[in-house]
mmCIF file of C-alpha atoms and ligand atoms in Angstrom:
data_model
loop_
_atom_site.group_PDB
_atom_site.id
_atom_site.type_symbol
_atom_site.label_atom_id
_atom_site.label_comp_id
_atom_site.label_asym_id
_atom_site.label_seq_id
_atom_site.Cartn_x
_atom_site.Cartn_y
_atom_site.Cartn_z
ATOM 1 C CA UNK O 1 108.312 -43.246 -26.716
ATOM 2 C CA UNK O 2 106.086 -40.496 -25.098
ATOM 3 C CA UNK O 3 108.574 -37.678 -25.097
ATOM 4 C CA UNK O 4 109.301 -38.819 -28.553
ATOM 5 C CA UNK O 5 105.596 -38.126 -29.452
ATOM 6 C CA UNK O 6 105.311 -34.848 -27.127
ATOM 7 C CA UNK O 7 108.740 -33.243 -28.605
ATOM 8 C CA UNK O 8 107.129 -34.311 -32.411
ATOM 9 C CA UNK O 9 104.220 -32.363 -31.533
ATOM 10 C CA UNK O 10 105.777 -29.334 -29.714
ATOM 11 C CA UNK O 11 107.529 -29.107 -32.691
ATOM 12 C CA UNK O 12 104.468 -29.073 -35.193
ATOM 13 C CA UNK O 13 102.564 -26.932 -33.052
ATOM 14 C CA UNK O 14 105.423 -24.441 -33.185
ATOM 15 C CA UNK O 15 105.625 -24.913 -36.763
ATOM 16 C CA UNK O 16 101.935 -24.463 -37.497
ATOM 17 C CA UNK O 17 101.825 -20.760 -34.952
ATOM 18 C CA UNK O 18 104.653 -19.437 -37.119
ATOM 19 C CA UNK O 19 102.317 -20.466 -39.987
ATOM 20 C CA UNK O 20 99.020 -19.106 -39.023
ATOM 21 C CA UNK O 21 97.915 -15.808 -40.422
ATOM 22 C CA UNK O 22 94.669 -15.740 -38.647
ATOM 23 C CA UNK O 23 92.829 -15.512 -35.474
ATOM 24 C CA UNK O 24 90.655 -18.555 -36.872
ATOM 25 C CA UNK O 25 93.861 -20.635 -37.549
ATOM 26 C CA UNK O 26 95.197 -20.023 -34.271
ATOM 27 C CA UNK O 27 91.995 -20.924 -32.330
ATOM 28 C CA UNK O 28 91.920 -23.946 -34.808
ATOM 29 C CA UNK O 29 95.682 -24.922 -33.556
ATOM 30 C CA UNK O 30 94.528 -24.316 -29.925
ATOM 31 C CA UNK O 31 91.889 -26.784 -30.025
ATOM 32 C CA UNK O 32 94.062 -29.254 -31.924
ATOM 33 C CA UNK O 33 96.646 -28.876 -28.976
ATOM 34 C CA UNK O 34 94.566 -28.156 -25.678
ATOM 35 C CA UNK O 35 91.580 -29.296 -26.506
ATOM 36 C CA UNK O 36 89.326 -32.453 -25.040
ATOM 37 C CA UNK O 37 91.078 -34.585 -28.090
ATOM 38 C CA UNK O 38 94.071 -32.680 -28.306
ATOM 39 C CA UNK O 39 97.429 -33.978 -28.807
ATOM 40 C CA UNK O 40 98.387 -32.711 -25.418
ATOM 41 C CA UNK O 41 95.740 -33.936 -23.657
ATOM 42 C CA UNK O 42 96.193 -37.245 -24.955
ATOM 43 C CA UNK O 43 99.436 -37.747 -24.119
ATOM 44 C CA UNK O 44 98.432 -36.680 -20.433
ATOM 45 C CA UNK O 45 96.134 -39.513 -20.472
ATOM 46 C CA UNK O 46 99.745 -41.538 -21.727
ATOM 47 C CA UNK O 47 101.141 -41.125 -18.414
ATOM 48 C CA UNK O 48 98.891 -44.252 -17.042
ATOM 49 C CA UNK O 49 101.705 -46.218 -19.036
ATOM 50 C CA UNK O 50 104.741 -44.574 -17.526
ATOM 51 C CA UNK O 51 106.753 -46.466 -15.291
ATOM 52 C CA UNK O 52 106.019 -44.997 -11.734
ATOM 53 C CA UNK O 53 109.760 -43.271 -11.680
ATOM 54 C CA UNK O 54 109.408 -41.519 -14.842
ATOM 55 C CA UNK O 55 106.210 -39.970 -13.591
ATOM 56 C CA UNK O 56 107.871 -36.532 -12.580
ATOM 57 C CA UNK O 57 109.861 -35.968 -14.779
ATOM 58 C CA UNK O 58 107.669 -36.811 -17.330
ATOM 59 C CA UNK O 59 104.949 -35.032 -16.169
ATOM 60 C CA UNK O 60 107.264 -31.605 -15.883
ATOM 61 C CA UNK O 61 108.010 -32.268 -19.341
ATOM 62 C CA UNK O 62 104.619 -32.295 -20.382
ATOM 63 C CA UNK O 63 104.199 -28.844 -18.000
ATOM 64 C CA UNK O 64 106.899 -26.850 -19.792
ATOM 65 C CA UNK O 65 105.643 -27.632 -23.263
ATOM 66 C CA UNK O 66 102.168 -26.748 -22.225
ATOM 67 C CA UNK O 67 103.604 -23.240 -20.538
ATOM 68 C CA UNK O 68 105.641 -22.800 -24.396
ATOM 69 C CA UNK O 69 102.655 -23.507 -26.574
ATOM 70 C CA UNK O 70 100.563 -21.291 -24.647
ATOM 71 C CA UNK O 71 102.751 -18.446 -24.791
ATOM 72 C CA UNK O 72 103.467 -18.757 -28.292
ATOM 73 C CA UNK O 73 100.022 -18.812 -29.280
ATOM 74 C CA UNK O 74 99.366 -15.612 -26.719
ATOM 75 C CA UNK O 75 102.027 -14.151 -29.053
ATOM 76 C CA UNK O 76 101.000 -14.826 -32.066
ATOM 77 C CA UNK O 77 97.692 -13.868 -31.162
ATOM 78 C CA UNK O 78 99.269 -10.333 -30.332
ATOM 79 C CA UNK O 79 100.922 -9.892 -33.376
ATOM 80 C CA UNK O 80 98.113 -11.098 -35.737
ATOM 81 C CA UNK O 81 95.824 -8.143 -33.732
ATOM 82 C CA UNK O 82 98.206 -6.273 -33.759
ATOM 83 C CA UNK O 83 98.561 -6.183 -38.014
ATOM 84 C CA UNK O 84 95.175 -6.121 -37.620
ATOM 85 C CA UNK O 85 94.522 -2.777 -36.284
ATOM 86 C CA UNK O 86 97.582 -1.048 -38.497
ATOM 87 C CA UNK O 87 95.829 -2.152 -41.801
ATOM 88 C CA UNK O 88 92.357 -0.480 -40.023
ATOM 89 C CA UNK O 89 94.399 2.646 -39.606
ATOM 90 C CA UNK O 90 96.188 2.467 -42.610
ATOM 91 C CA UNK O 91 92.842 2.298 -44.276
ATOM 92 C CA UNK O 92 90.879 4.845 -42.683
ATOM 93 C CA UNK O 93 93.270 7.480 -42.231
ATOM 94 C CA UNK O 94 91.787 10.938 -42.326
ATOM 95 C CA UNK O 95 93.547 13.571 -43.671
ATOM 96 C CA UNK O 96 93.028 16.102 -41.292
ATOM 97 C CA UNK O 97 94.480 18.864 -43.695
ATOM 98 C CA UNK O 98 91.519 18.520 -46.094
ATOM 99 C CA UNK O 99 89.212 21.401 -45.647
ATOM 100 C CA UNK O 100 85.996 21.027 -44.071
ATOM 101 C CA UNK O 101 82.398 20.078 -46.014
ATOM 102 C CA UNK O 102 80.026 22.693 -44.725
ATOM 103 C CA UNK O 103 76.451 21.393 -43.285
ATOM 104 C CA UNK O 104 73.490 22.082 -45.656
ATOM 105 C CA UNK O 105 71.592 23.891 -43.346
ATOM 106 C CA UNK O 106 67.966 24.142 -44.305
ATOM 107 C CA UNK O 107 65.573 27.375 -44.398
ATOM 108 C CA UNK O 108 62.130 27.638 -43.644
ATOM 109 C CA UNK O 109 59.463 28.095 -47.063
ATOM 110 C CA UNK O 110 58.386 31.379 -47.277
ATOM 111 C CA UNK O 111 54.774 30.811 -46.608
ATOM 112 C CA UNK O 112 55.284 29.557 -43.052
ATOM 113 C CA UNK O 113 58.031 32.451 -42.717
ATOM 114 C CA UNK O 114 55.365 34.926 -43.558
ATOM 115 C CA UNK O 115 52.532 33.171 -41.317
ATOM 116 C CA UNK O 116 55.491 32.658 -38.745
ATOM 117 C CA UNK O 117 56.753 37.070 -39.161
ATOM 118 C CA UNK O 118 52.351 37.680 -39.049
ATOM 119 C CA UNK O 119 51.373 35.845 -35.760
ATOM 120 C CA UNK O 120 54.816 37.522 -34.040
ATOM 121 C CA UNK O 121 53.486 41.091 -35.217
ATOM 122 C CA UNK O 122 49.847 40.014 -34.111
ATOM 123 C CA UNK O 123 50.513 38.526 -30.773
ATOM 124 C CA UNK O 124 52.551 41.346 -30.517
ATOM 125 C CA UNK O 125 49.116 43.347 -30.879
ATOM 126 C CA UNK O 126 46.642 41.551 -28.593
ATOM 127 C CA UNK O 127 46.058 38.777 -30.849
ATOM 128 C CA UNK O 128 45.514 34.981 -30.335
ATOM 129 C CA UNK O 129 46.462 32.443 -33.030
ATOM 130 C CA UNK O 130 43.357 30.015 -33.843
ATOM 131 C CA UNK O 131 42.897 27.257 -36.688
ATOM 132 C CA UNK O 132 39.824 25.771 -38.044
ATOM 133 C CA UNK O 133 39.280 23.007 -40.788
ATOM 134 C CA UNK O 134 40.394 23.185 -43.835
ATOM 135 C CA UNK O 135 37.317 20.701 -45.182
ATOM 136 C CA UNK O 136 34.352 22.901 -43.996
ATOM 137 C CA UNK O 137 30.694 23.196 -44.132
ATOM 138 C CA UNK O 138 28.916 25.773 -46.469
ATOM 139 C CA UNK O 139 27.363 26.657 -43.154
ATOM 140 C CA UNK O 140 30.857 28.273 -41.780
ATOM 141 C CA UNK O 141 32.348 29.208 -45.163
ATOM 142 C CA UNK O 142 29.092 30.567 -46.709
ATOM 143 C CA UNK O 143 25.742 31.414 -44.576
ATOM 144 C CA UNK O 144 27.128 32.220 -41.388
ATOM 145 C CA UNK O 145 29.043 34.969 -43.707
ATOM 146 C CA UNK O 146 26.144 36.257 -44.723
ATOM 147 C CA UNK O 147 26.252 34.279 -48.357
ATOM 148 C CA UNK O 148 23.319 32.774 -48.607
ATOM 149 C CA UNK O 149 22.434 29.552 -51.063
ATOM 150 C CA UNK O 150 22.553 31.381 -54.534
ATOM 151 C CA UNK O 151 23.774 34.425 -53.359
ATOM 152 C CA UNK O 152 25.733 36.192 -56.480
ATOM 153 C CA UNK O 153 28.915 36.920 -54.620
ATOM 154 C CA UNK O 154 29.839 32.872 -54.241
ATOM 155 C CA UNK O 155 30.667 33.498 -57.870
ATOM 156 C CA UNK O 156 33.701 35.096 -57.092
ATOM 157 C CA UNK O 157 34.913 32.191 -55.185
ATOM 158 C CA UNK O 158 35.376 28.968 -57.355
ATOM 159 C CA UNK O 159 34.858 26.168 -54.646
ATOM 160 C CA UNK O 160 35.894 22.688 -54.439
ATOM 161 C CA UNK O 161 32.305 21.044 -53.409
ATOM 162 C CA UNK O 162 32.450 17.309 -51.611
ATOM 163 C CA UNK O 163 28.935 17.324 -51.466
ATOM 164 C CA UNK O 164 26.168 19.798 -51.507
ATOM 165 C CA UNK O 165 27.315 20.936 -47.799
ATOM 166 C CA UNK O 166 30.713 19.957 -47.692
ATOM 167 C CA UNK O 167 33.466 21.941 -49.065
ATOM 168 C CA UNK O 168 37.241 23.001 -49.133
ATOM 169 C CA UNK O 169 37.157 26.270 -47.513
ATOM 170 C CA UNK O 170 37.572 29.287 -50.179
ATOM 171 C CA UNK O 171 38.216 31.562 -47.624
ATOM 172 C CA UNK O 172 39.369 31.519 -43.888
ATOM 173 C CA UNK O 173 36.655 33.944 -43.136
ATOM 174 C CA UNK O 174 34.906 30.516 -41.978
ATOM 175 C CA UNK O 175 36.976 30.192 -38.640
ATOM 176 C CA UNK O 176 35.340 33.549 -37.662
ATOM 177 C CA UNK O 177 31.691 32.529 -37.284
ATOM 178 C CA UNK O 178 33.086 29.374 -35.534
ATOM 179 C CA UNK O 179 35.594 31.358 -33.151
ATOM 180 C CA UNK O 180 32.240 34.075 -32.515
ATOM 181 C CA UNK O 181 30.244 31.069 -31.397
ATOM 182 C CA UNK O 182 32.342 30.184 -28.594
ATOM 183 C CA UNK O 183 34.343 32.947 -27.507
ATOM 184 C CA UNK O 184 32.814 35.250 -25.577
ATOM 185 C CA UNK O 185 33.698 39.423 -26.722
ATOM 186 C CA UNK O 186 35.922 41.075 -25.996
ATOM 187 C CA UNK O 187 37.981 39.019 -28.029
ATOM 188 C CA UNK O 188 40.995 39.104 -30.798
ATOM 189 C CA UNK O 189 42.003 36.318 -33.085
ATOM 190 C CA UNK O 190 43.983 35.512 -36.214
ATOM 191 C CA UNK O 191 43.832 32.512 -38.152
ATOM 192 C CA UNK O 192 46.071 31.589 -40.548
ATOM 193 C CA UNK O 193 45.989 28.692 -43.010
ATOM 194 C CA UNK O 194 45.099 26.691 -46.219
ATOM 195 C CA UNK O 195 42.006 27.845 -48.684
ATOM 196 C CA UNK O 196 41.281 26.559 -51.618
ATOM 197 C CA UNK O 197 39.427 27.794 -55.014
ATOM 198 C CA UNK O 198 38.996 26.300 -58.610
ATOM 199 C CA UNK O 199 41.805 28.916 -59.840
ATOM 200 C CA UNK O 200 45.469 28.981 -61.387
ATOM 201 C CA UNK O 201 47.218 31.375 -62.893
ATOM 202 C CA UNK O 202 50.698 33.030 -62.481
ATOM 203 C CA UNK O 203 49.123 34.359 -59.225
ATOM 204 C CA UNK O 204 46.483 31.734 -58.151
ATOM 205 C CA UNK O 205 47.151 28.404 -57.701
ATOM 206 C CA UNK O 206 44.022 26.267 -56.517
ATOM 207 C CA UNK O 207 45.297 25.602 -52.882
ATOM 208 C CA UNK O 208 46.885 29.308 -51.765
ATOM 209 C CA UNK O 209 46.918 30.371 -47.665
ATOM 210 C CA UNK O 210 45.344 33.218 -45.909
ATOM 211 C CA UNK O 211 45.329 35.072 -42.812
ATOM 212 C CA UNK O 212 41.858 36.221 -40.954
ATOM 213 C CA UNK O 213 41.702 38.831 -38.105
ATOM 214 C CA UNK O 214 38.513 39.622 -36.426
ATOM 215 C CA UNK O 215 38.496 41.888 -33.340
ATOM 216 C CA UNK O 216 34.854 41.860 -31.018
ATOM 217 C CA UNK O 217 34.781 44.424 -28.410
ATOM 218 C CA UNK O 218 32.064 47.146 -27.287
ATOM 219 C CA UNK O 219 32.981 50.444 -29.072
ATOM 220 C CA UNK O 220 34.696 49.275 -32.394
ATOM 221 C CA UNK O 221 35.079 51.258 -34.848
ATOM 222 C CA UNK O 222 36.673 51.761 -38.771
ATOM 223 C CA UNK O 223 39.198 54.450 -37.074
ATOM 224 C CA UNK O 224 40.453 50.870 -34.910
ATOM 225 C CA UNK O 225 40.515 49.084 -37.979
ATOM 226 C CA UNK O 226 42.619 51.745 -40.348
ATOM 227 C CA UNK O 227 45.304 52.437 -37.285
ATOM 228 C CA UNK O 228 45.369 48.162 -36.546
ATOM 229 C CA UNK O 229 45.954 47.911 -40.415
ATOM 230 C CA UNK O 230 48.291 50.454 -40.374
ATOM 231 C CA UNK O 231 50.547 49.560 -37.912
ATOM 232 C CA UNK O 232 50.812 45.718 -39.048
ATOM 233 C CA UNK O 233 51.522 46.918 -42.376
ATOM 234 C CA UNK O 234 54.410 49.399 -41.095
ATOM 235 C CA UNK O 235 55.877 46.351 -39.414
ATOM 236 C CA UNK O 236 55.717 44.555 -42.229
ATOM 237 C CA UNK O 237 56.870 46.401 -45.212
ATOM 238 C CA UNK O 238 58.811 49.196 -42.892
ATOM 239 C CA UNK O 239 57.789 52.132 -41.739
ATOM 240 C CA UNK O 240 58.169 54.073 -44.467
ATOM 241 C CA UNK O 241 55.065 52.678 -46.446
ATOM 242 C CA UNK O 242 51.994 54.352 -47.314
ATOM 243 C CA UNK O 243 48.579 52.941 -47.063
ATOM 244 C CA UNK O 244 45.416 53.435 -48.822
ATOM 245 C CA UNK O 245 42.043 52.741 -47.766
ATOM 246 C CA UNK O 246 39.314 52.365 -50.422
ATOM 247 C CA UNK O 247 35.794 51.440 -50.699
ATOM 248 C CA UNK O 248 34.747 48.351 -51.171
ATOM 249 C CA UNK O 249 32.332 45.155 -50.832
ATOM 250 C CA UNK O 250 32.046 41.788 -48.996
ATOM 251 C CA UNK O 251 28.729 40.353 -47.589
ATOM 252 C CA UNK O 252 30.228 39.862 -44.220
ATOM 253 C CA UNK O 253 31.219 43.070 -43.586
ATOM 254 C CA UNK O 254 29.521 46.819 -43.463
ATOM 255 C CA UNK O 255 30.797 48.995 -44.482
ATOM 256 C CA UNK O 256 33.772 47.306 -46.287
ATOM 257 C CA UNK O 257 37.308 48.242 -47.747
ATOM 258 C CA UNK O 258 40.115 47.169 -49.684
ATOM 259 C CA UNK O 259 43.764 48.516 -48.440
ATOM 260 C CA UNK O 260 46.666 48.873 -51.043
ATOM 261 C CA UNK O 261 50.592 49.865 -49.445
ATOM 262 C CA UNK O 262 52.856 51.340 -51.482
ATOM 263 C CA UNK O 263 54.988 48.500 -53.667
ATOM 264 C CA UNK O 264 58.352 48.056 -51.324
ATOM 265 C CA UNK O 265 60.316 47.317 -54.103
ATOM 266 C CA UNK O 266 59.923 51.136 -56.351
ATOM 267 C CA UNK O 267 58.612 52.484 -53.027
ATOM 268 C CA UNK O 268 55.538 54.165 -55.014
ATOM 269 C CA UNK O 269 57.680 54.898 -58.454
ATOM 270 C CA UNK O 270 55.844 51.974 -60.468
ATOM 271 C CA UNK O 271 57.903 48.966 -61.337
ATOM 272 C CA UNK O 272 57.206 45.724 -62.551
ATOM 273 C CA UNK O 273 55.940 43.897 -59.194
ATOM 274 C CA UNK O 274 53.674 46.867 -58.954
ATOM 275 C CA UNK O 275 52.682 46.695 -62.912
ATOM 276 C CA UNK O 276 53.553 50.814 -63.151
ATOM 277 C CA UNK O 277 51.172 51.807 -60.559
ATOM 278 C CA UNK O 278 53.173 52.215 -57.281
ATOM 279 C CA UNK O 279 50.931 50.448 -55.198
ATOM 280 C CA UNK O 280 49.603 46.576 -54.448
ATOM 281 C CA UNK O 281 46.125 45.326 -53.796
ATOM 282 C CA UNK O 282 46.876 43.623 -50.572
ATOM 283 C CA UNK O 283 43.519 42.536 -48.688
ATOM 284 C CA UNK O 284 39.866 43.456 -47.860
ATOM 285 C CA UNK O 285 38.322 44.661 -44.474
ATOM 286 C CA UNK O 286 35.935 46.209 -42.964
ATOM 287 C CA UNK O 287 33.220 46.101 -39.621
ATOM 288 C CA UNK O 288 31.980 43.109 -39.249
ATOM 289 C CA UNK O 289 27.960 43.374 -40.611
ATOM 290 C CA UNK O 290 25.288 43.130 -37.328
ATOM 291 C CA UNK O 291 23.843 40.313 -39.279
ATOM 292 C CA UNK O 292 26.678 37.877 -39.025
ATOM 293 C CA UNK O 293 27.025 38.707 -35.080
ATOM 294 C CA UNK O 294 23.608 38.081 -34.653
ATOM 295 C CA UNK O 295 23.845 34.635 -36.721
ATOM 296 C CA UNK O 296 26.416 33.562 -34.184
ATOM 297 C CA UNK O 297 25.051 34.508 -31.175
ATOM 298 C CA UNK O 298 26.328 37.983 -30.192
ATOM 299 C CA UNK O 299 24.507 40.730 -29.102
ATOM 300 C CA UNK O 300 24.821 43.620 -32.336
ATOM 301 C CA UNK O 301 23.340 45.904 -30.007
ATOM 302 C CA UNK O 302 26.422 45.724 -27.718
ATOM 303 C CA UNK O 303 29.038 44.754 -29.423
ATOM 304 C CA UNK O 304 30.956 45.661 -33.020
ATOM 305 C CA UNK O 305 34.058 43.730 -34.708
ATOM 306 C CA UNK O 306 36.124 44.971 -37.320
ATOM 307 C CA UNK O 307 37.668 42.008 -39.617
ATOM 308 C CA UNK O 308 40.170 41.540 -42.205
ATOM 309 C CA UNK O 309 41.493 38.471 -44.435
ATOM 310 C CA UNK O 310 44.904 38.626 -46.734
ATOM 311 C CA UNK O 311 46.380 36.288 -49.042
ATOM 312 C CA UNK O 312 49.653 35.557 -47.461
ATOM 313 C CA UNK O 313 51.000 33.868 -51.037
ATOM 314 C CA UNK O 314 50.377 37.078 -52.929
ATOM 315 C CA UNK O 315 52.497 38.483 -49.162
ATOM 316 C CA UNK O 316 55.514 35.800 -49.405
ATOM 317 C CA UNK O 317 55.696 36.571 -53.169
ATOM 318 C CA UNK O 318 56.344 40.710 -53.321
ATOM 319 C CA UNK O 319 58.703 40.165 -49.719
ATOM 320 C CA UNK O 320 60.746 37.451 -51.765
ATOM 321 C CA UNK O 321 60.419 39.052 -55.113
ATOM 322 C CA UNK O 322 59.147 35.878 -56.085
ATOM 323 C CA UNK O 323 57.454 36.154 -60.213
ATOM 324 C CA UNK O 324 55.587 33.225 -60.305
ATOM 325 C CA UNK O 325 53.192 31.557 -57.479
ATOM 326 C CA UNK O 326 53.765 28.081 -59.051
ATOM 327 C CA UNK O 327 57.210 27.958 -57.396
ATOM 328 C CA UNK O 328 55.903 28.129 -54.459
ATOM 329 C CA UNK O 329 54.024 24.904 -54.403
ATOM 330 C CA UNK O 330 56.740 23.537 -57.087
ATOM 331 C CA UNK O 331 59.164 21.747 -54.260
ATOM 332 C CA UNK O 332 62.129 22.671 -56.249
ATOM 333 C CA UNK O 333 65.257 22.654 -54.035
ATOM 334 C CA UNK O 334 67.089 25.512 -56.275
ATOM 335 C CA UNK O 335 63.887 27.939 -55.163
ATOM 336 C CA UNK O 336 64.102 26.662 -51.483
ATOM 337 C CA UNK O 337 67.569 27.141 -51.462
ATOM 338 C CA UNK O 338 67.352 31.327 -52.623
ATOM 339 C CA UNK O 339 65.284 31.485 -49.287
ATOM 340 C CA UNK O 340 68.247 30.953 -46.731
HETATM 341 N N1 DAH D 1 37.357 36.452 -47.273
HETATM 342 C C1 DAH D 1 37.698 37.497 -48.227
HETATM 343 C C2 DAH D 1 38.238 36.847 -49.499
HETATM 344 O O1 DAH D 1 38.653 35.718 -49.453
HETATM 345 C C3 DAH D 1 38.719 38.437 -47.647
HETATM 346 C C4 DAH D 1 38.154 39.264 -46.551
HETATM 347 C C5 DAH D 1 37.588 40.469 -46.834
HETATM 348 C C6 DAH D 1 38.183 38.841 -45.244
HETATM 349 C C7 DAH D 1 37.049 41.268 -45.849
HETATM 350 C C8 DAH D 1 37.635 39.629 -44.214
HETATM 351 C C9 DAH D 1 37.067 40.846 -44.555
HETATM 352 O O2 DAH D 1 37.605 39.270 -42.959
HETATM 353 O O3 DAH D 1 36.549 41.610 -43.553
HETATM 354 O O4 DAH D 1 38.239 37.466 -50.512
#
């Protein structure tokens, strides 16, 4: 009666592992067979009813089916992994033969490539890189630059007012009052960054980045300035550019001059960059006036400064021969991309 029963279910054990097509059905048929209610494991508990003789023999019986249906399911279990993994590489084969995507490799925006080419040159020169805010006081950005409340020249700066002392700085010329105030001379900074000015135009565009320099030291004088221009501006735009020095006005500095190179595009023939005349406007300078040393604390009587402040837009746009400042604030990836 019992081996009857164990050969019926060897038999649709086997049947059901030739059937399974899954790890889930298999671990289904192992619990059917092995486990605490199992068909196998109920007959064990059978062999209470066996005479005392049969016990043995019975017993081995039970053994040797137990060793089969394990094995078979081990098997099965093999071969189901085993399809498995060939349909996994069957479905992700790579095709080694196809040619390589390249990697989009970015480029930096030409405003922090200029700032990035102007601190190099600068710290090449002596230089330290500072920053100051770009939300300043009128103090900083105005008084302390000689530009009193009212004064005519604010005119030619359009500013962005928060309140009646609060503003976006319109020029970078602010960091040098608050540098002067705690430095003490000799010293030699550069500050690049953000300004800002009610302004926009092919060429202006209301938030636009300069670069201040402002050199304190005992016996300074416009020859230091017109070489320290000079050789920045060779490094620049190559050596082969000429510079011009003319007259010129700004509150904070006395006297004061504007410096023009020769466009680097016609080199000096006239061209469209340099609208026919052969050279570009490029940024004002001059020695620093005794009244904004005194306003920050340092002796006039001892000490001089030469200073200088450049838009470095107007700077990215004739090295890139870039038309139109809008596309540099525009975010447009076919611009970025022309700058790799
Ligand atoms: N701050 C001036 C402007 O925005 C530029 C400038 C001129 C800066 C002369 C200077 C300087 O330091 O000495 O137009």
């Amino acid at each position: 009666m019992l081996l009857d029963e164990l050969k019926s279910a060897q038999a649709q054990a086997e049947q059901d592992i030739v059937a399974a097509q899954s790890m889930k059905e298999i671990n289904e048929i192992r619990g059917k067979v092995f486990g605490k209610s199992g068909i196998l494991t109920s007959l064990s508990r059978g062999m209470r009813d066996v005479a005392p003789e049969e016990r043995p023999k019975v017993g081995a019986l039970i053994n040797e089916v137990r060793t089969a249906l394990e094995a078979a399911l081990e098997d099965k279990q093999t071969q189901l992994e085993q399809a498995e993994l060939n349909l996994k590489l069957e479905s992700e084969q790579i095709d080694i033969t196809e040619p390589a995507q390249g990697k989009c490799k970015g480029a930096l925006h030409p405003i922090p490539s200029v700032i990035d080419r102007l601190c190099d040159i600068c710290v090449e020169l002596g230089f330290s890189v500072v920053e100051g805010p770009e939300v300043e006081s009128d103090y900083y950005n105005f008084e302390a630059m000689n530009i009193p409340k009212n004064h005519p020249s604010r005119d030619m700066q359009d500013t962005f007012f928060i309140n009646d002392n609060i503003l976006l700085r319109s020029q970078t010329s602010a960091v040098q009052a608050r540098e002067m105030e705690v430095k003490k001379p000799p010293f030699k900074i550069i500050c690049p960054g953000k300004t800002y000015r009610n302004d926009s135009d092919s060429t202006h565009s209301p938030v636009f980045h300069q670069l201040e320099g402002l050199v304190i030291d005992e016996n300074v004088s416009m020859a230091d300035l017109k070489s320290m221009l000079t050789i920045i501006m060779k490094r620049l735009y190559g050596d082969d550019t000429v510079i011009r020095f003319r007259p010129s006005f700004f509150p904070f500095t006395e006297p004061s001059i504007e410096v023009d190179v020769s466009c680097p595009t016609c080199h000096g023939k006239g061209c469209s960059l340099c609208k026919g005349t052969g050279m570009l406007e490029l940024l004002g300078a001059g020695i620093v006036n005794p009244k904004v040393l005194e306003m920050s604390g340092i002796d006039s009587k001892k000490y001089r400064g030469f200073a200088f402040g450049f838009g470095l837009d107007r700077t990215a746009m004739i090295l890139n021969s870039i038309g139109n400042i809008k596309y540099l604030y525009k975010n447009d990836k076919r611009f970025l991309e022309q700058m790799k």
